[in-house]
mmCIF file of C-alpha atoms in Angstrom:
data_model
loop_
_atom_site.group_PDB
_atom_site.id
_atom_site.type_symbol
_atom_site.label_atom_id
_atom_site.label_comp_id
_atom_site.label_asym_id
_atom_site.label_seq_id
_atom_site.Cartn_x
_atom_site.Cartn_y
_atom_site.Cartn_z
ATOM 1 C CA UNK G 15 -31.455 -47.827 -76.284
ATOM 2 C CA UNK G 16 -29.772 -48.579 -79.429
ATOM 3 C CA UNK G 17 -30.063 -45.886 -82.312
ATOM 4 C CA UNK G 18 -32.097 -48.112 -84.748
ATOM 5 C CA UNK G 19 -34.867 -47.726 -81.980
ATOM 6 C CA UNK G 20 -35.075 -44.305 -82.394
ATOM 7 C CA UNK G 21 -37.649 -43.909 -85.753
ATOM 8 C CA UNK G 22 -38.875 -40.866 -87.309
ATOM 9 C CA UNK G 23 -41.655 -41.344 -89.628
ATOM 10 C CA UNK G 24 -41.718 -38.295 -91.999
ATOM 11 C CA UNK G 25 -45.109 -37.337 -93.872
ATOM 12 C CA UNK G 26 -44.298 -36.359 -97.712
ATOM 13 C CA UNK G 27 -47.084 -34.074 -98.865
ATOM 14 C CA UNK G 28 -46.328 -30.874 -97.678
ATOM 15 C CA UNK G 29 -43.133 -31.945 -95.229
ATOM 16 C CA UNK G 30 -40.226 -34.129 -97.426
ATOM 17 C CA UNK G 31 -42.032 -32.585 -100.877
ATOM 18 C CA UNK G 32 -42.637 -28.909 -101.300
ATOM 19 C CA UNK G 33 -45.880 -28.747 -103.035
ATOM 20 C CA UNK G 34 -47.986 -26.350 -101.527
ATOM 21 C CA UNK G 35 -48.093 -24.528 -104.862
ATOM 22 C CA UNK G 36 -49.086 -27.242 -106.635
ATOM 23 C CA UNK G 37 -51.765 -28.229 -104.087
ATOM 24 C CA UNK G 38 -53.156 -24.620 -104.621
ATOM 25 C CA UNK G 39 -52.987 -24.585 -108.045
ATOM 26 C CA UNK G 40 -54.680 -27.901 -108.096
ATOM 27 C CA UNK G 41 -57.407 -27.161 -105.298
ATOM 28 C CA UNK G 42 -58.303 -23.933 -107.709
ATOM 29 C CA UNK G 43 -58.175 -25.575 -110.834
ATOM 30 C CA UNK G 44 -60.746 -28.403 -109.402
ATOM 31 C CA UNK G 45 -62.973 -25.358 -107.765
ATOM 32 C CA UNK G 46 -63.338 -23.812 -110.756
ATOM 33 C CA UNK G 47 -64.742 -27.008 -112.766
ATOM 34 C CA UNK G 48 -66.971 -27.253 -109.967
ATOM 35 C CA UNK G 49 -68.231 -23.570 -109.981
ATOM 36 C CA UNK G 50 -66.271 -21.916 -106.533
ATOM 37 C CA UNK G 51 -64.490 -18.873 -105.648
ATOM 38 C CA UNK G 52 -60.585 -19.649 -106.137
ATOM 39 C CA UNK G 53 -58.289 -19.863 -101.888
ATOM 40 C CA UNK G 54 -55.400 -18.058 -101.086
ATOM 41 C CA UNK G 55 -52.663 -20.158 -99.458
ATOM 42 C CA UNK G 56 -53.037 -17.852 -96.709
ATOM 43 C CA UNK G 57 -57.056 -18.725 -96.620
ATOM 44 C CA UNK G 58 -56.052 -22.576 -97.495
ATOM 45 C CA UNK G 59 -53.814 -22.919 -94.158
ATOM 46 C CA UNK G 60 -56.380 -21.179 -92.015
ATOM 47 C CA UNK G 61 -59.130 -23.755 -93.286
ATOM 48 C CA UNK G 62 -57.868 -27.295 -94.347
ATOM 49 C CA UNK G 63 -58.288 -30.353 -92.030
ATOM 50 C CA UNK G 64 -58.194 -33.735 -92.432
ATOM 51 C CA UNK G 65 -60.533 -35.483 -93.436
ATOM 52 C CA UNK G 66 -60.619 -33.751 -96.373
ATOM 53 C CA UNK G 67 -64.399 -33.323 -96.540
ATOM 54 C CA UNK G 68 -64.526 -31.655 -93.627
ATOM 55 C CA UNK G 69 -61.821 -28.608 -95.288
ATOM 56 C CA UNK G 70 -64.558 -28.515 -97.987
ATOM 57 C CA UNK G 71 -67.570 -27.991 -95.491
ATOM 58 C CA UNK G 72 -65.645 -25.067 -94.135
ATOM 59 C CA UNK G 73 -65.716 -23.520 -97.208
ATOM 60 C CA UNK G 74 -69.073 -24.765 -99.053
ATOM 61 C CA UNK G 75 -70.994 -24.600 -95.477
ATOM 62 C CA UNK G 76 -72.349 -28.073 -95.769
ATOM 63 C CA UNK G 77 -70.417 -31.560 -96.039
ATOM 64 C CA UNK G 78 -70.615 -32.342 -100.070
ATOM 65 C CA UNK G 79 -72.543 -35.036 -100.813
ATOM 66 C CA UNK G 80 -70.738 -38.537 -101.663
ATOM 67 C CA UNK G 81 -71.255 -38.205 -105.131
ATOM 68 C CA UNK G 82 -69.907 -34.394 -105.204
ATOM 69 C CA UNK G 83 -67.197 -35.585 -102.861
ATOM 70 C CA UNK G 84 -66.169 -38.152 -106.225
ATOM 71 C CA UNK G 85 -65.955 -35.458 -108.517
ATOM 72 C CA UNK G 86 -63.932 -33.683 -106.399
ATOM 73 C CA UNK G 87 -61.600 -35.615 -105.242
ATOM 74 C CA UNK G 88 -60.850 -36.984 -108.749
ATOM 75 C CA UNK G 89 -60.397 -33.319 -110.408
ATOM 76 C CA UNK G 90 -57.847 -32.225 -107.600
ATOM 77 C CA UNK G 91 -56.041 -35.463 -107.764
ATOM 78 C CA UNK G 92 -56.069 -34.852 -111.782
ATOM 79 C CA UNK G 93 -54.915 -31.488 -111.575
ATOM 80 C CA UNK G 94 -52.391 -31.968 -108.769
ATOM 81 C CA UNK G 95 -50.446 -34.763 -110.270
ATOM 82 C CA UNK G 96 -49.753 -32.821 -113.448
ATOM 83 C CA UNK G 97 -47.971 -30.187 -111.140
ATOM 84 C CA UNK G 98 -46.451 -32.320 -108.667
ATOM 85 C CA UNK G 99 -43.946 -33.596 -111.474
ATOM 86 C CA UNK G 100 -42.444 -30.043 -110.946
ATOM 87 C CA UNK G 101 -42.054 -29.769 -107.200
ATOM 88 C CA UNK G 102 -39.025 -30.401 -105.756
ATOM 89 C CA UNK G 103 -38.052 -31.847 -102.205
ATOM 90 C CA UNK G 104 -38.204 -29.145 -99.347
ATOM 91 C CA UNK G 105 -34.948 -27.254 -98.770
ATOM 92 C CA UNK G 106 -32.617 -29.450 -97.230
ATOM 93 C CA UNK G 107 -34.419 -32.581 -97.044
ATOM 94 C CA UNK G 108 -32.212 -35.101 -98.995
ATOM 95 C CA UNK G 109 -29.069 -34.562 -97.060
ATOM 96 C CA UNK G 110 -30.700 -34.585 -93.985
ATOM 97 C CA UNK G 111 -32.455 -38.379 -95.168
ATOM 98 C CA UNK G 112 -28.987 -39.164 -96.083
ATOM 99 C CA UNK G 113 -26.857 -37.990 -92.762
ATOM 100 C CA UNK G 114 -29.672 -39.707 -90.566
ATOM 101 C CA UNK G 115 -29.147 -42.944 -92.616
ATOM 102 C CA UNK G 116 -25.573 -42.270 -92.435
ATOM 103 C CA UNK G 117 -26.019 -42.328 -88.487
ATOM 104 C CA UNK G 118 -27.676 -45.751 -87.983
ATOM 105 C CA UNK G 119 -30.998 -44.385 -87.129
ATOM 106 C CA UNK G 120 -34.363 -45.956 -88.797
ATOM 107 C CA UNK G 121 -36.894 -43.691 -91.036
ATOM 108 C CA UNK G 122 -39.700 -44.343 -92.600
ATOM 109 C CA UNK G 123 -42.517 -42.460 -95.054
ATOM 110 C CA UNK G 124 -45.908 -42.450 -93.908
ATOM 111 C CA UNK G 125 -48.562 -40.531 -96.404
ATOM 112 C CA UNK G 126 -52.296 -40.289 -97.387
ATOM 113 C CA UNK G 127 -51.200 -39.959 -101.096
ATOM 114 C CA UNK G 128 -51.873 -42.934 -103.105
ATOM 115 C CA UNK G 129 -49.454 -45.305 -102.852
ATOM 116 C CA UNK G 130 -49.235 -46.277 -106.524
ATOM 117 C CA UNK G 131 -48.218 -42.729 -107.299
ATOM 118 C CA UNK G 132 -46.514 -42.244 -103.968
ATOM 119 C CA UNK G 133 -43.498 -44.603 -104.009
ATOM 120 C CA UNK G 134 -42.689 -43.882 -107.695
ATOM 121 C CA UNK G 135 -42.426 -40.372 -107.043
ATOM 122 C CA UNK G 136 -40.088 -40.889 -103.725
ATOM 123 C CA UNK G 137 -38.068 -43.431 -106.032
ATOM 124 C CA UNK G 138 -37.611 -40.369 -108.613
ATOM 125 C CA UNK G 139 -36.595 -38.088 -106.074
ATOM 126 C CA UNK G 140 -33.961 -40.600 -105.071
ATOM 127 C CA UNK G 141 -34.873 -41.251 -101.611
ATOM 128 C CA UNK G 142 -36.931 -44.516 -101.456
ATOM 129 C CA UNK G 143 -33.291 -46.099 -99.788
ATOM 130 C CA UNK G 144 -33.431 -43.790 -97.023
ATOM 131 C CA UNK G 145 -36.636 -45.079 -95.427
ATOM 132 C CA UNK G 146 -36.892 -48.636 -94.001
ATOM 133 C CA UNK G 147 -40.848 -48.519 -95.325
ATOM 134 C CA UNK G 148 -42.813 -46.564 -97.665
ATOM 135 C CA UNK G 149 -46.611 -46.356 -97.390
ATOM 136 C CA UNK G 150 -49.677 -44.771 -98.700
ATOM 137 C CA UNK G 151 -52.841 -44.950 -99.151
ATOM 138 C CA UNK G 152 -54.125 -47.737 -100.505
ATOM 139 C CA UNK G 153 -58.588 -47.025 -100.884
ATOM 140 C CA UNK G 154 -60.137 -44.131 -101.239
ATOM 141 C CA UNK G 155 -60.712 -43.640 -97.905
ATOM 142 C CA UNK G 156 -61.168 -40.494 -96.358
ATOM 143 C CA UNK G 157 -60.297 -41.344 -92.772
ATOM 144 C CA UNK G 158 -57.014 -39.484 -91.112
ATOM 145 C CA UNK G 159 -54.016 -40.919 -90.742
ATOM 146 C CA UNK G 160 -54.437 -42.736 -87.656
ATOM 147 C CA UNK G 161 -55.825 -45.954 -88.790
ATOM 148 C CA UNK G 162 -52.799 -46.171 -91.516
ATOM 149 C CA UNK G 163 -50.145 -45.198 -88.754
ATOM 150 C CA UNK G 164 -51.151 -48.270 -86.412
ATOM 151 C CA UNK G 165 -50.611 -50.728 -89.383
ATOM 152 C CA UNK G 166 -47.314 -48.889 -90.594
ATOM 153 C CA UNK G 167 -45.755 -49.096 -86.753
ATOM 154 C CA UNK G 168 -46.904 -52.530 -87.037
ATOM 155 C CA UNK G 169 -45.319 -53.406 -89.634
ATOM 156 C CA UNK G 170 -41.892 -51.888 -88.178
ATOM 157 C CA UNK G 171 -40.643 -54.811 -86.320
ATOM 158 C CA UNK G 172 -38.725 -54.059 -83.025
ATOM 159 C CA UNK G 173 -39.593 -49.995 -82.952
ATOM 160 C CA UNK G 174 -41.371 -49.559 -80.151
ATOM 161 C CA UNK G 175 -43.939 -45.940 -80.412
ATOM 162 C CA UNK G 176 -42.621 -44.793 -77.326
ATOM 163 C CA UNK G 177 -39.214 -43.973 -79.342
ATOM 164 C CA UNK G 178 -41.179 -42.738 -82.483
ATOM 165 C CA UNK G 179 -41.309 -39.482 -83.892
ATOM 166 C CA UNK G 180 -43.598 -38.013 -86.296
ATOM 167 C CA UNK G 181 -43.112 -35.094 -88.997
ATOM 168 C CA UNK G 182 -45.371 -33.837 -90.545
ATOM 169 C CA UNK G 183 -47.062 -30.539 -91.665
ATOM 170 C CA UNK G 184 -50.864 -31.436 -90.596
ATOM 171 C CA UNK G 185 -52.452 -31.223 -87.008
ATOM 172 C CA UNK G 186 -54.043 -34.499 -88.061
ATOM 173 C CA UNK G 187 -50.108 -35.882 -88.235
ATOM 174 C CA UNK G 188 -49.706 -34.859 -84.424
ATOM 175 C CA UNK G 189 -53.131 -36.760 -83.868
ATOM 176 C CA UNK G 190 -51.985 -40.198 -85.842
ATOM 177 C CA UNK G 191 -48.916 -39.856 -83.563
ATOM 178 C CA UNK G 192 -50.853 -39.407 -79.975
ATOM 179 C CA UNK G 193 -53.271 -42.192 -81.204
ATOM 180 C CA UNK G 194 -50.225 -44.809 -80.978
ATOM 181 C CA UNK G 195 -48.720 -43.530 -78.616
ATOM 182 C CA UNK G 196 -45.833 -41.531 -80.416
ATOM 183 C CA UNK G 197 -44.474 -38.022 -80.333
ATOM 184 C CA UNK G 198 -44.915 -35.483 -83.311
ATOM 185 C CA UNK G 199 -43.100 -32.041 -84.560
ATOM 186 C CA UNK G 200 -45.048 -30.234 -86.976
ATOM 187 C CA UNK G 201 -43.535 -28.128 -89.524
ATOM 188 C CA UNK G 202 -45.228 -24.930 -91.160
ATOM 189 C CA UNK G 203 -44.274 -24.921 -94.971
ATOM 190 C CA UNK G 204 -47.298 -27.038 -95.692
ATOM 191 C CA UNK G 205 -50.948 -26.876 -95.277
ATOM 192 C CA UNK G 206 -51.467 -25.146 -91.845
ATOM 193 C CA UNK G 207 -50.926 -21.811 -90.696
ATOM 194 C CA UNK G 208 -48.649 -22.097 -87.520
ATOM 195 C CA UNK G 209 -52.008 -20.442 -85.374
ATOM 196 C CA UNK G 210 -53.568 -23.527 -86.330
ATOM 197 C CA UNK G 211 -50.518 -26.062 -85.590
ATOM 198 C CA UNK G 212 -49.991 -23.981 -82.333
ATOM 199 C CA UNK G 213 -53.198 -25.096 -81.009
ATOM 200 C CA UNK G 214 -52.335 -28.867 -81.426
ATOM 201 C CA UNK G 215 -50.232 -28.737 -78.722
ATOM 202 C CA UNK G 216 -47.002 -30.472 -79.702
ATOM 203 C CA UNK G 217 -43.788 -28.744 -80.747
ATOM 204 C CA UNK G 218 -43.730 -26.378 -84.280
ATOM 205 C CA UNK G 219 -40.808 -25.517 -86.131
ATOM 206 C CA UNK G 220 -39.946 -23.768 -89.573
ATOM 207 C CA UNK G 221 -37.801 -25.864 -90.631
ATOM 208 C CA UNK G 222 -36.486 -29.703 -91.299
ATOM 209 C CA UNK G 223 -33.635 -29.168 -89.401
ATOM 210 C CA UNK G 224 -35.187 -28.165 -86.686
ATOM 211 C CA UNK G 225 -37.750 -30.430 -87.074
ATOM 212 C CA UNK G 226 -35.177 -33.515 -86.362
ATOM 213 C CA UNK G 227 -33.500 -31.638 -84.125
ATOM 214 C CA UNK G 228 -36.488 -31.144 -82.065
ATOM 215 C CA UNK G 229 -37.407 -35.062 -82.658
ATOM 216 C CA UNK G 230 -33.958 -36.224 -81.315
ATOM 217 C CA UNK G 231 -34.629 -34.120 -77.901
ATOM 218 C CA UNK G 232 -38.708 -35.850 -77.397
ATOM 219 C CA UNK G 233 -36.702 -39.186 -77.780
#
């Protein structure tokens, strides 16, 4: 099998970017407009799930209503893109992009973030030419990422899903990748708790590095 059919597809939130603080800081500054008790990280990894509804049911007790689900959405988003001009990339991240370009193999960026702020924020971080695709979200769905990964693998001509595999940080990453077919390492200096990534069932790592290196031995 020639290297080029060997594809990672890296999730950004979370994985490539390191903006957990800022996705605290954010998730606390929108609970406090709406009138709830400010999360720990360590509280925040234990709870969130995709869709993101369902992270505040575990904390409100009841799904919020469509309308509440607006407002909330829009204040976190508000808040978080203020902060996420500060976060940097996660500790070693660029040069590995750059080495696995270097190498021949194929990468591309898969994410739930909107895709109009998405791929200018890659492009400032200088590592939009490392991936052979860039997507995110393009409604304001609040559907998983397994929908979005079918059209992205689609949309990778010749890489068959048997040779993918995912990053990412969120169980629901490992679920987009079993949905397709695909294999998935999650990494734990995002938004789970490694209990909680443990239970998916696929490999778990602390670390990029090991993250690819794990990826290169599923594939």
């Amino acid at each position: 099998m020639a290297k080029h059919a060997k594809h990672l597809v890296w999730d950004w939130n979370g994985t490539l970017l390191d903006d957990i603080s800022a996705v605290i800081g954010a998730t606390n500054a929108a609970f406090a407009e709406l009138g709830l008790e400010p999360i720990t990280l360590e509280r925040y990894r234990d709870l969130y799930t995709v869709p993101v509804p369902k992270f505040y049911e575990r904390l409100m007790g009841r799904l919020p209503t469509d309308a509440e689900w607006i407002v909330m959405d829009d204040a976190f988003h508000r808040h978080y893109w203020l902060q996420a001009e500060d976060c940097g990339l996660t500790a070693g991240a660029a040069e590995l992009l750059a080495v696995r370009q270097t190498s021949g193999f194929t990468q591309s960026l898969l994410s739930l973030a909107p895709h109009a702020e998405l791929v200018p924020l890659v492009r400032r971080h200088g590592i939009e030419e490392r991936f052979v695709r860039v997507d995110g979200r393009t409604d304001r769905s609040t559907d998983g990422k397994s929908g979005h990964m079918v059209r992205h693998l689609a949309a990778l001509e010749g890489v068959p899903a048997e040779r993918v595999v995912v990053i990412g940080d969120a169980a629901d990453d490992a679920i987009a990748a079993r949905f397709v077919g695909a294999k998935a390492v999650l990494y734990t200096g995002g938004s789970h708790s490694r209990a909680s990534l443990a239970r998916v069932g696929v490999p778990v790592v602390d670390s990029l590095a090991e993250a690819v290196a794990v990826a290169d031995e599923l594939v």
